[in-house]
Coordinates of C-alpha atoms in Angstrom, one line a residue:
Chain A
E1 CA 78.3 85.0 88.5
D2 CA 81.5 85.4 86.1
K3 CA 84.5 85.3 87.8
V4 CA 88.0 85.8 86.5
V5 CA 91.5 84.9 89.2
Q6 CA 94.7 85.7 88.4
S7 CA 97.8 85.0 90.0
P8 CA 100.1 86.0 91.5
L9 CA 99.1 89.2 92.6
S10 CA 102.4 90.4 92.3
L11 CA 105.9 89.4 91.1
V12 CA 109.6 90.9 91.2
V13 CA 112.1 89.9 89.0
H14 CA 115.1 90.8 87.3
E15 CA 115.8 91.7 83.8
G16 CA 116.5 88.4 81.6
D17 CA 114.3 86.0 83.8
T18 CA 111.5 84.5 82.0
V19 CA 107.9 85.0 83.8
T20 CA 104.7 82.9 84.1
L21 CA 101.6 84.9 84.6
N22 CA 98.3 82.8 85.2
C23 CA 94.7 83.4 84.5
S24 CA 91.4 81.3 85.5
Y25 CA 87.9 82.0 84.7
E26 CA 84.5 80.6 85.1
V27 CA 82.5 82.1 82.9
T28 CA 79.0 81.5 81.3
N29 CA 79.0 81.0 77.8
F30 CA 82.4 82.1 77.3
R31 CA 83.8 83.3 74.3
S32 CA 87.2 84.5 74.7
L33 CA 90.3 85.4 76.7
L34 CA 92.0 88.5 76.5
W35 CA 95.3 90.1 77.9
Y36 CA 95.7 93.4 78.4
K37 CA 99.1 95.4 79.6
Q38 CA 98.4 98.4 82.0
E39 CA 101.9 100.5 82.4
K40 CA 100.2 104.1 83.8
K41 CA 96.9 104.7 83.0
A42 CA 95.0 103.3 80.3
P43 CA 95.3 99.5 79.7
T44 CA 96.6 98.3 76.1
F45 CA 95.6 95.1 74.1
L46 CA 97.9 92.3 73.8
F47 CA 96.3 89.2 72.9
M48 CA 93.0 87.8 72.5
L49 CA 92.5 83.5 72.8
T50 CA 89.7 81.7 71.4
S51 CA 90.9 78.2 70.9
S52 CA 92.3 75.9 73.0
G53 CA 95.9 74.7 72.6
I54 CA 96.9 77.7 70.0
E55 CA 99.4 79.6 71.2
K56 CA 99.9 83.3 70.6
K57 CA 103.2 85.3 69.8
S58 CA 104.4 89.0 70.3
G59 CA 108.3 89.0 70.5
R60 CA 108.9 87.9 73.8
L61 CA 105.4 87.8 74.7
S62 CA 103.4 84.4 74.3
S63 CA 100.1 83.3 75.8
I64 CA 97.8 80.2 75.5
L65 CA 94.4 78.8 76.6
D66 CA 93.3 75.6 77.7
K67 CA 89.5 75.9 77.8
K68 CA 89.2 72.8 79.6
E69 CA 90.6 73.4 82.3
L70 CA 89.5 77.2 82.2
F71 CA 92.9 79.2 82.5
S72 CA 95.4 81.0 80.4
I73 CA 99.1 81.4 80.5
L74 CA 100.8 84.4 79.3
N75 CA 104.8 84.1 79.3
I76 CA 107.3 86.9 79.2
T77 CA 111.1 85.8 78.0
A78 CA 113.7 87.8 78.8
T79 CA 112.4 90.2 80.8
Q80 CA 113.3 94.1 80.7
T81 CA 112.4 96.9 82.9
G82 CA 110.2 98.1 80.2
D83 CA 107.8 94.6 81.0
S84 CA 107.1 96.5 84.3
A85 CA 103.3 96.9 84.3
V86 CA 99.9 95.3 85.6
Y87 CA 99.2 92.8 83.2
L88 CA 95.2 92.1 83.3
C89 CA 93.1 89.3 82.0
A90 CA 89.5 89.6 81.1
A91 CA 87.1 86.8 80.4
R92 CA 84.5 87.7 77.4
N93 CA 81.0 85.8 77.3
T94 CA 78.9 85.4 74.3
N95 CA 75.4 86.7 75.6
A96 CA 76.1 89.9 77.3
G97 CA 79.1 91.0 75.1
K98 CA 80.9 92.3 78.0
S99 CA 84.4 91.3 79.6
T100 CA 85.0 90.5 83.2
F101 CA 88.5 91.3 84.1
G102 CA 90.7 89.8 87.2
D103 CA 92.5 91.9 89.6
G104 CA 95.6 91.8 87.6
T105 CA 99.5 90.9 88.1
T106 CA 101.8 93.4 89.0
L107 CA 105.2 92.9 87.4
T108 CA 108.2 94.7 88.4
V109 CA 111.5 93.9 86.2
K110 CA 114.5 95.2 88.0
P111 CA 117.6 95.7 86.0
Chain B
D1 CA 94.9 113.0 68.9
A2 CA 93.8 110.0 71.4
D3 CA 90.9 107.7 69.9
V4 CA 89.2 108.1 73.4
T5 CA 89.1 110.8 75.2
Q6 CA 87.7 111.3 78.7
T7 CA 87.5 114.5 80.7
P8 CA 88.6 115.7 83.2
R9 CA 91.6 113.9 83.9
N10 CA 91.3 114.5 87.1
R11 CA 88.7 115.6 89.3
I12 CA 88.4 116.3 93.1
T13 CA 85.0 116.9 94.5
K14 CA 83.3 117.1 98.0
T15 CA 80.7 114.7 99.7
G16 CA 77.1 115.0 98.3
K17 CA 78.1 116.8 94.9
R18 CA 76.7 115.9 91.5
I19 CA 79.4 115.2 89.1
M20 CA 79.8 114.1 85.6
L21 CA 82.6 112.5 83.6
E22 CA 82.7 112.7 79.9
C23 CA 83.7 110.4 77.0
S24 CA 84.5 111.1 73.4
Q25 CA 85.6 108.6 70.9
T26 CA 86.5 109.1 67.0
K27 CA 86.8 105.4 66.5
G28 CA 83.6 105.0 65.4
H29 CA 82.7 102.3 67.5
D30 CA 79.1 101.4 68.7
R31 CA 79.8 100.1 71.7
M32 CA 81.0 102.0 74.8
Y33 CA 81.7 101.1 78.7
W34 CA 82.8 102.6 81.6
Y35 CA 84.9 100.6 84.2
R36 CA 86.1 101.7 87.6
Q37 CA 89.4 100.9 89.1
D38 CA 90.5 100.6 92.4
P39 CA 94.0 100.1 93.9
G40 CA 95.2 97.0 93.5
L41 CA 92.0 95.8 92.0
G42 CA 91.2 95.0 88.2
L43 CA 88.3 97.0 86.2
R44 CA 84.7 96.5 87.4
L45 CA 82.0 97.2 84.8
I46 CA 79.7 100.0 85.9
Y47 CA 77.4 100.9 82.4
Y48 CA 77.7 99.9 79.1
S49 CA 76.0 100.9 75.7
F50 CA 75.8 98.8 72.2
D51 CA 74.2 101.8 70.7
V52 CA 72.7 104.9 71.2
K53 CA 69.3 103.6 72.3
D54 CA 71.0 101.0 74.4
I55 CA 72.2 101.2 78.1
N56 CA 72.7 98.5 80.6
K57 CA 73.8 98.2 84.1
G58 CA 76.8 96.5 84.6
E59 CA 78.1 94.9 88.2
I60 CA 78.2 98.1 90.4
S61 CA 75.8 100.5 88.6
D62 CA 74.5 101.7 92.3
G63 CA 74.9 105.4 92.5
Y64 CA 75.7 105.7 89.0
S65 CA 73.7 106.9 85.7
V66 CA 75.0 107.1 82.4
S67 CA 73.5 109.3 79.3
R68 CA 74.5 108.1 75.3
Q69 CA 74.5 111.4 74.0
A70 CA 75.5 110.4 70.3
Q71 CA 77.3 107.4 69.1
A72 CA 80.5 109.0 69.9
K73 CA 79.2 110.3 73.5
F74 CA 79.1 108.6 76.5
S75 CA 78.8 110.1 80.1
L76 CA 78.6 109.0 83.5
S77 CA 77.2 110.9 86.3
L78 CA 77.3 110.7 90.1
E79 CA 74.2 111.6 91.4
S80 CA 75.4 112.4 95.1
A81 CA 78.9 111.4 95.3
I82 CA 80.3 109.8 98.3
P83 CA 84.0 108.7 99.2
N84 CA 83.9 105.0 98.6
Q85 CA 83.4 106.3 94.7
T86 CA 87.1 107.8 94.7
A87 CA 88.6 105.7 91.8
L88 CA 90.2 105.4 88.5
Y89 CA 87.1 105.6 85.8
F90 CA 87.8 104.4 82.2
C91 CA 85.6 104.9 79.6
A92 CA 86.4 102.3 77.0
T93 CA 84.9 101.4 73.7
S94 CA 84.8 98.2 70.7
D95 CA 83.6 97.9 67.7
G96 CA 81.1 94.7 68.7
T97 CA 83.5 91.9 66.2
A98 CA 84.8 88.9 67.0
T99 CA 87.9 90.1 68.5
E100 CA 85.9 92.5 70.9
K101 CA 89.0 94.2 72.0
L102 CA 88.7 97.1 74.5
F103 CA 89.8 100.7 73.7
F104 CA 90.3 102.8 76.8
G105 CA 90.5 106.2 77.5
S106 CA 93.7 107.7 79.6
G107 CA 91.4 107.6 82.6
T108 CA 89.7 110.1 85.3
Q109 CA 91.1 110.2 88.8
L110 CA 88.3 111.0 91.0
S111 CA 88.2 111.9 94.5
V112 CA 85.6 112.6 96.7
L113 CA 86.2 114.1 99.8

């Protein structure tokens, strides 16, 4: 059974801090790892990672994948209150084409 | 206008009632999914469909059924609702390309009393 574990489950920081969110996975025939941000309702796509060691970057957010150790991290630098959200990672396999989600990390950024 | 539209946005029903949640999309995607989210948990896959004639069970399909009426429409039914089906339900689509990112509707908050 495919499995995705995120840590920590929740995190409280102050504006300006840097945070690292973790995602480990066990997926048969792994294809890609995706990160989503869920603020109020619908998750929205952040990154997709398929290759080890290649950093994806968007503004203050960046992510990297380690396919040997089966994990990914999401970094957010200079956090802002608008970064407060649940961050979900999902691992996709090649066979079924469906994504298995972790339970998410709830990030709270205080002013 | 939203690309993935779910109706209703909120629904309260009683145990034993049959209920249908509807999803329509204007993205032209072949692949559609139903997920459920419980507080503090991630998304769990209920059913998915890769085209109109293709329906597949996800990890938690018991107590649910689906219908893919057209490429753009995918509905989820609870045949006889029970309280532990109280959750936030999401419909999602994807284009089946290498990216395989999901586009989500705004969700339906369902409460079964």
